[in-house]
Coordinates of C-alpha atoms in Angstrom, one line a residue:
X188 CA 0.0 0.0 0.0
X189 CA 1.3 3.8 -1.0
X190 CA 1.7 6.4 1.8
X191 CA -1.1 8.1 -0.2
X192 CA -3.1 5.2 -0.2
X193 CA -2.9 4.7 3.5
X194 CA -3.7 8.5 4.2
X195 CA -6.8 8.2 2.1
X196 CA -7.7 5.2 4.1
X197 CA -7.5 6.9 7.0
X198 CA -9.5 10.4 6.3
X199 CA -12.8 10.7 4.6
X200 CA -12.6 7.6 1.9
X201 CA -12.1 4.8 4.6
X202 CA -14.3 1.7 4.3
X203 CA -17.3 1.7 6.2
X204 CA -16.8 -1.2 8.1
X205 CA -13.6 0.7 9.5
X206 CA -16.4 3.4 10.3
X207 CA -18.4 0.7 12.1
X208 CA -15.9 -0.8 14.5
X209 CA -15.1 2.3 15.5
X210 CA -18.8 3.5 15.8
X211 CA -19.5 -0.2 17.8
X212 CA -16.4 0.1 20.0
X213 CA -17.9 3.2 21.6
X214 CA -21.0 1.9 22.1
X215 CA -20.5 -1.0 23.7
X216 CA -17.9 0.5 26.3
X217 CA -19.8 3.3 26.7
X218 CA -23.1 0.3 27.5
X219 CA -20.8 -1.5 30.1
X220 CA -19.7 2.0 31.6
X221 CA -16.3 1.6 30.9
X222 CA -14.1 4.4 30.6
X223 CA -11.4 4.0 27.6
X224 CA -8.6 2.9 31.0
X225 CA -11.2 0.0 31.9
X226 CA -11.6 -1.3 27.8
X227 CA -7.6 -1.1 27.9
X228 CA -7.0 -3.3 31.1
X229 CA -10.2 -5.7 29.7
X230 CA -8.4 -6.0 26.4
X231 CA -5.0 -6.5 28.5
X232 CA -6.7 -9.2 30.6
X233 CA -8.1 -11.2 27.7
X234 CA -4.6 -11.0 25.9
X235 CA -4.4 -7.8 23.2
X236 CA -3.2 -5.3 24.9
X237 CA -3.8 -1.7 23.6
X238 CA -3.4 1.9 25.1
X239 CA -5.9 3.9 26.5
X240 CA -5.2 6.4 24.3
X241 CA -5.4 4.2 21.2
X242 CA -8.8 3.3 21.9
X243 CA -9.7 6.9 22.3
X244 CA -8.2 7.2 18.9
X245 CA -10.2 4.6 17.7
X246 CA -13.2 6.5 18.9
X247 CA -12.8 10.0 18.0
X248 CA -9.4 11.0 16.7
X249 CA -9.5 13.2 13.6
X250 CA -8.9 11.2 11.6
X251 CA -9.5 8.1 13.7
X252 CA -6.9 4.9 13.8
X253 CA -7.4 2.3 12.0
X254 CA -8.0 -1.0 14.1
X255 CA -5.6 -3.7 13.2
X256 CA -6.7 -7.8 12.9
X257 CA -5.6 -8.5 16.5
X258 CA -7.4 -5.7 18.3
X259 CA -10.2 -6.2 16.5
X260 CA -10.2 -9.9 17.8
X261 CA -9.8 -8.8 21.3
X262 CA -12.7 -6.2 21.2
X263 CA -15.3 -8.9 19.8
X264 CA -13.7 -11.4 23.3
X265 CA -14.2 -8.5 25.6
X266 CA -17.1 -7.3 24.3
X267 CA -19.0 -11.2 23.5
X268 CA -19.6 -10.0 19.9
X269 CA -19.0 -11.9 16.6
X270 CA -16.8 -9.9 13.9
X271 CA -19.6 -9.2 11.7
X272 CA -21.3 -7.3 14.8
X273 CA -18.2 -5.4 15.4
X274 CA -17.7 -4.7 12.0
X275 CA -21.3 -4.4 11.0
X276 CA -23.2 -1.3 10.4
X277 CA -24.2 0.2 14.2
X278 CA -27.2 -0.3 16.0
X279 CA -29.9 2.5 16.1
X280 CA -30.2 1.8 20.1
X281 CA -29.7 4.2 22.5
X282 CA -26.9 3.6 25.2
X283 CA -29.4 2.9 27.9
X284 CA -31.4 0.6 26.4
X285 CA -28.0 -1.7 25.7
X286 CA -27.1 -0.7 29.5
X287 CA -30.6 -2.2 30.3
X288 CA -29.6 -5.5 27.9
X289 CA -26.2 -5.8 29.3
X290 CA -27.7 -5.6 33.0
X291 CA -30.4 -8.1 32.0
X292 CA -27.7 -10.2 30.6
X293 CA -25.2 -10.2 33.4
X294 CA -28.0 -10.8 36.2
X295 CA -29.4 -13.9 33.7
X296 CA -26.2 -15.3 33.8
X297 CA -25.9 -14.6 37.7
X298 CA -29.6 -16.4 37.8
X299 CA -28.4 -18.9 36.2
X300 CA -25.0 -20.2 38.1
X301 CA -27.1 -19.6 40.9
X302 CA -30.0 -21.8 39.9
X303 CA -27.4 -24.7 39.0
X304 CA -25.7 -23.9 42.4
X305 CA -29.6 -24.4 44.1
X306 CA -30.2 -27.3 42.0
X307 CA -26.9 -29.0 43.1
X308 CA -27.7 -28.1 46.8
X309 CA -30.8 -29.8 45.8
X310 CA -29.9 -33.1 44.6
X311 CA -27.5 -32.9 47.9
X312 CA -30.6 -32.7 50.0
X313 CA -32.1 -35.5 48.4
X314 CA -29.2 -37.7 49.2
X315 CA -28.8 -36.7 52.6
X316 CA -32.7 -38.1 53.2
X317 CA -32.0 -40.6 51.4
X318 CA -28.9 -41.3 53.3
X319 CA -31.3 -40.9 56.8
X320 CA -33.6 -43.0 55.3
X321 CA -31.0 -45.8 54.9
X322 CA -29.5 -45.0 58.7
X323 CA -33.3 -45.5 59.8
X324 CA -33.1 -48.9 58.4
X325 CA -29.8 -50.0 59.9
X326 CA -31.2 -48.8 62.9
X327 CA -34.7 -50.1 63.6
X328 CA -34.2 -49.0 67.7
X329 CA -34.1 -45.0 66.1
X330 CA -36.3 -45.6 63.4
X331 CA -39.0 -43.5 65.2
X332 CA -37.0 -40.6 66.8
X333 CA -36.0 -39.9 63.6
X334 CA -39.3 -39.9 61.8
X335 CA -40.7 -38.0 64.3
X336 CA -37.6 -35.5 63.9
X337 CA -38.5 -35.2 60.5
X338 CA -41.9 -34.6 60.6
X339 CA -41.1 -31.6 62.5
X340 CA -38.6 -30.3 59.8
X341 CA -41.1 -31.0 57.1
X342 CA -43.8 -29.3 59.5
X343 CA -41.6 -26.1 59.9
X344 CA -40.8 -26.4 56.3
X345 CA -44.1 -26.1 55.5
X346 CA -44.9 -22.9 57.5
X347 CA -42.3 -20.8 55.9
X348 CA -43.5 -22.4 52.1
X349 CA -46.8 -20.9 53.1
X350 CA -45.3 -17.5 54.5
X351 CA -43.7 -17.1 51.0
X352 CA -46.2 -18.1 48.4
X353 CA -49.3 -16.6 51.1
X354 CA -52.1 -15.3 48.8
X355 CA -51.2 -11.6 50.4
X356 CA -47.7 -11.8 48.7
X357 CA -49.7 -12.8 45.2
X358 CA -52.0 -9.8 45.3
X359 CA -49.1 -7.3 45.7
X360 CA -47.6 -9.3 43.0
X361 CA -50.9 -8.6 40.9
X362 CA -50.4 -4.8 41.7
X363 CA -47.2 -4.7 40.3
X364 CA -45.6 -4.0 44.2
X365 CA -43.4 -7.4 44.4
X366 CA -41.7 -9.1 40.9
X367 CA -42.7 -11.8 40.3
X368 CA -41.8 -15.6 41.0
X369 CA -38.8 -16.8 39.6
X370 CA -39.9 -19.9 39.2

């Protein structure tokens, strides 16, 4: 490439896509709340390392720096985009509704390693009665101590069930007061 090639490139007559990436760049840090310093220790962390100031560059130097293969591979691993998003013409969404998606994205992956963590605690339960169960057996002289014990854990179990799905806590559900079940 000529040096006159390369400083058309970079003024007015670069490719759009160039256009895009920077356009996407800035708006997805600007989504997350990052300040250009954050992006550059995210992009150090995930192994593509670039200065604060490039990325500022990037975003609104006159005329802006171009974005080389590498960096452009570390923005789509920080940011959990494909290339063709990054490079792709940018979305007409404002920066609060893609804060809102990437607060309902990073809570709905919280929801879900907690629900496998629930679900695992679960299934440990269940084997824990299970394991009683079998003690009870072995053990014919505690057999009824320990039903008995249980019935009063399933009893005091079943209070608090009631206290949280009580029809009190499904009217103010109704009236938009309480969110609603995640289940």
């Amino acid at each position: 490439m000529s040096s006159k090639e390369g400083t058309t490139r970079a003024g007015p007559d670069r490719p759009e896509p160039e256009d895009n990436v920077a356009a996407r760049i800035k708006l997805e840090r600007e989504a997350r709340g990052w300040s250009t310093v954050t992006l550059a220790e995210k992009m150090a962390e995930a192994g593509h390392p670039i200065n604060q100031s490039a990325i500022w560059r990037i975003e609104s130097g006159k005329p802006r720096r171009r974005v080389n293969l590498d960096e452009a591979l570390g923005f789509c691993k920080v940011f959990g985009i494909s290339m063709p998003d990054l490079s792709g013409p940018p979305l007409k969404i404002s920066v609060a509704a893609r804060q809102l998606i990437h607060l309902f994205t990073e809570k709905s992956k919280e929801y879900l390693a907690q629900k496998d963590a629930l679900d695992q605690l679960h299934q440990e339960v269940r084997e824990a009665r299970l394991a009683l169960f079998a003690y009870a057996e072995d053990h014919p002289e505690q057999k009824d101590e320990i039903e008995e014990l249980l019935r009063a854990h399933e009893t005091a179990e079943g209070k608090a069930w009631a206290k949280r799905t009580h029809p009190a806590f499904s009217e103010l559900r109704k009236q938009g007061k309480l969110p609603p079940p995640l289940s």
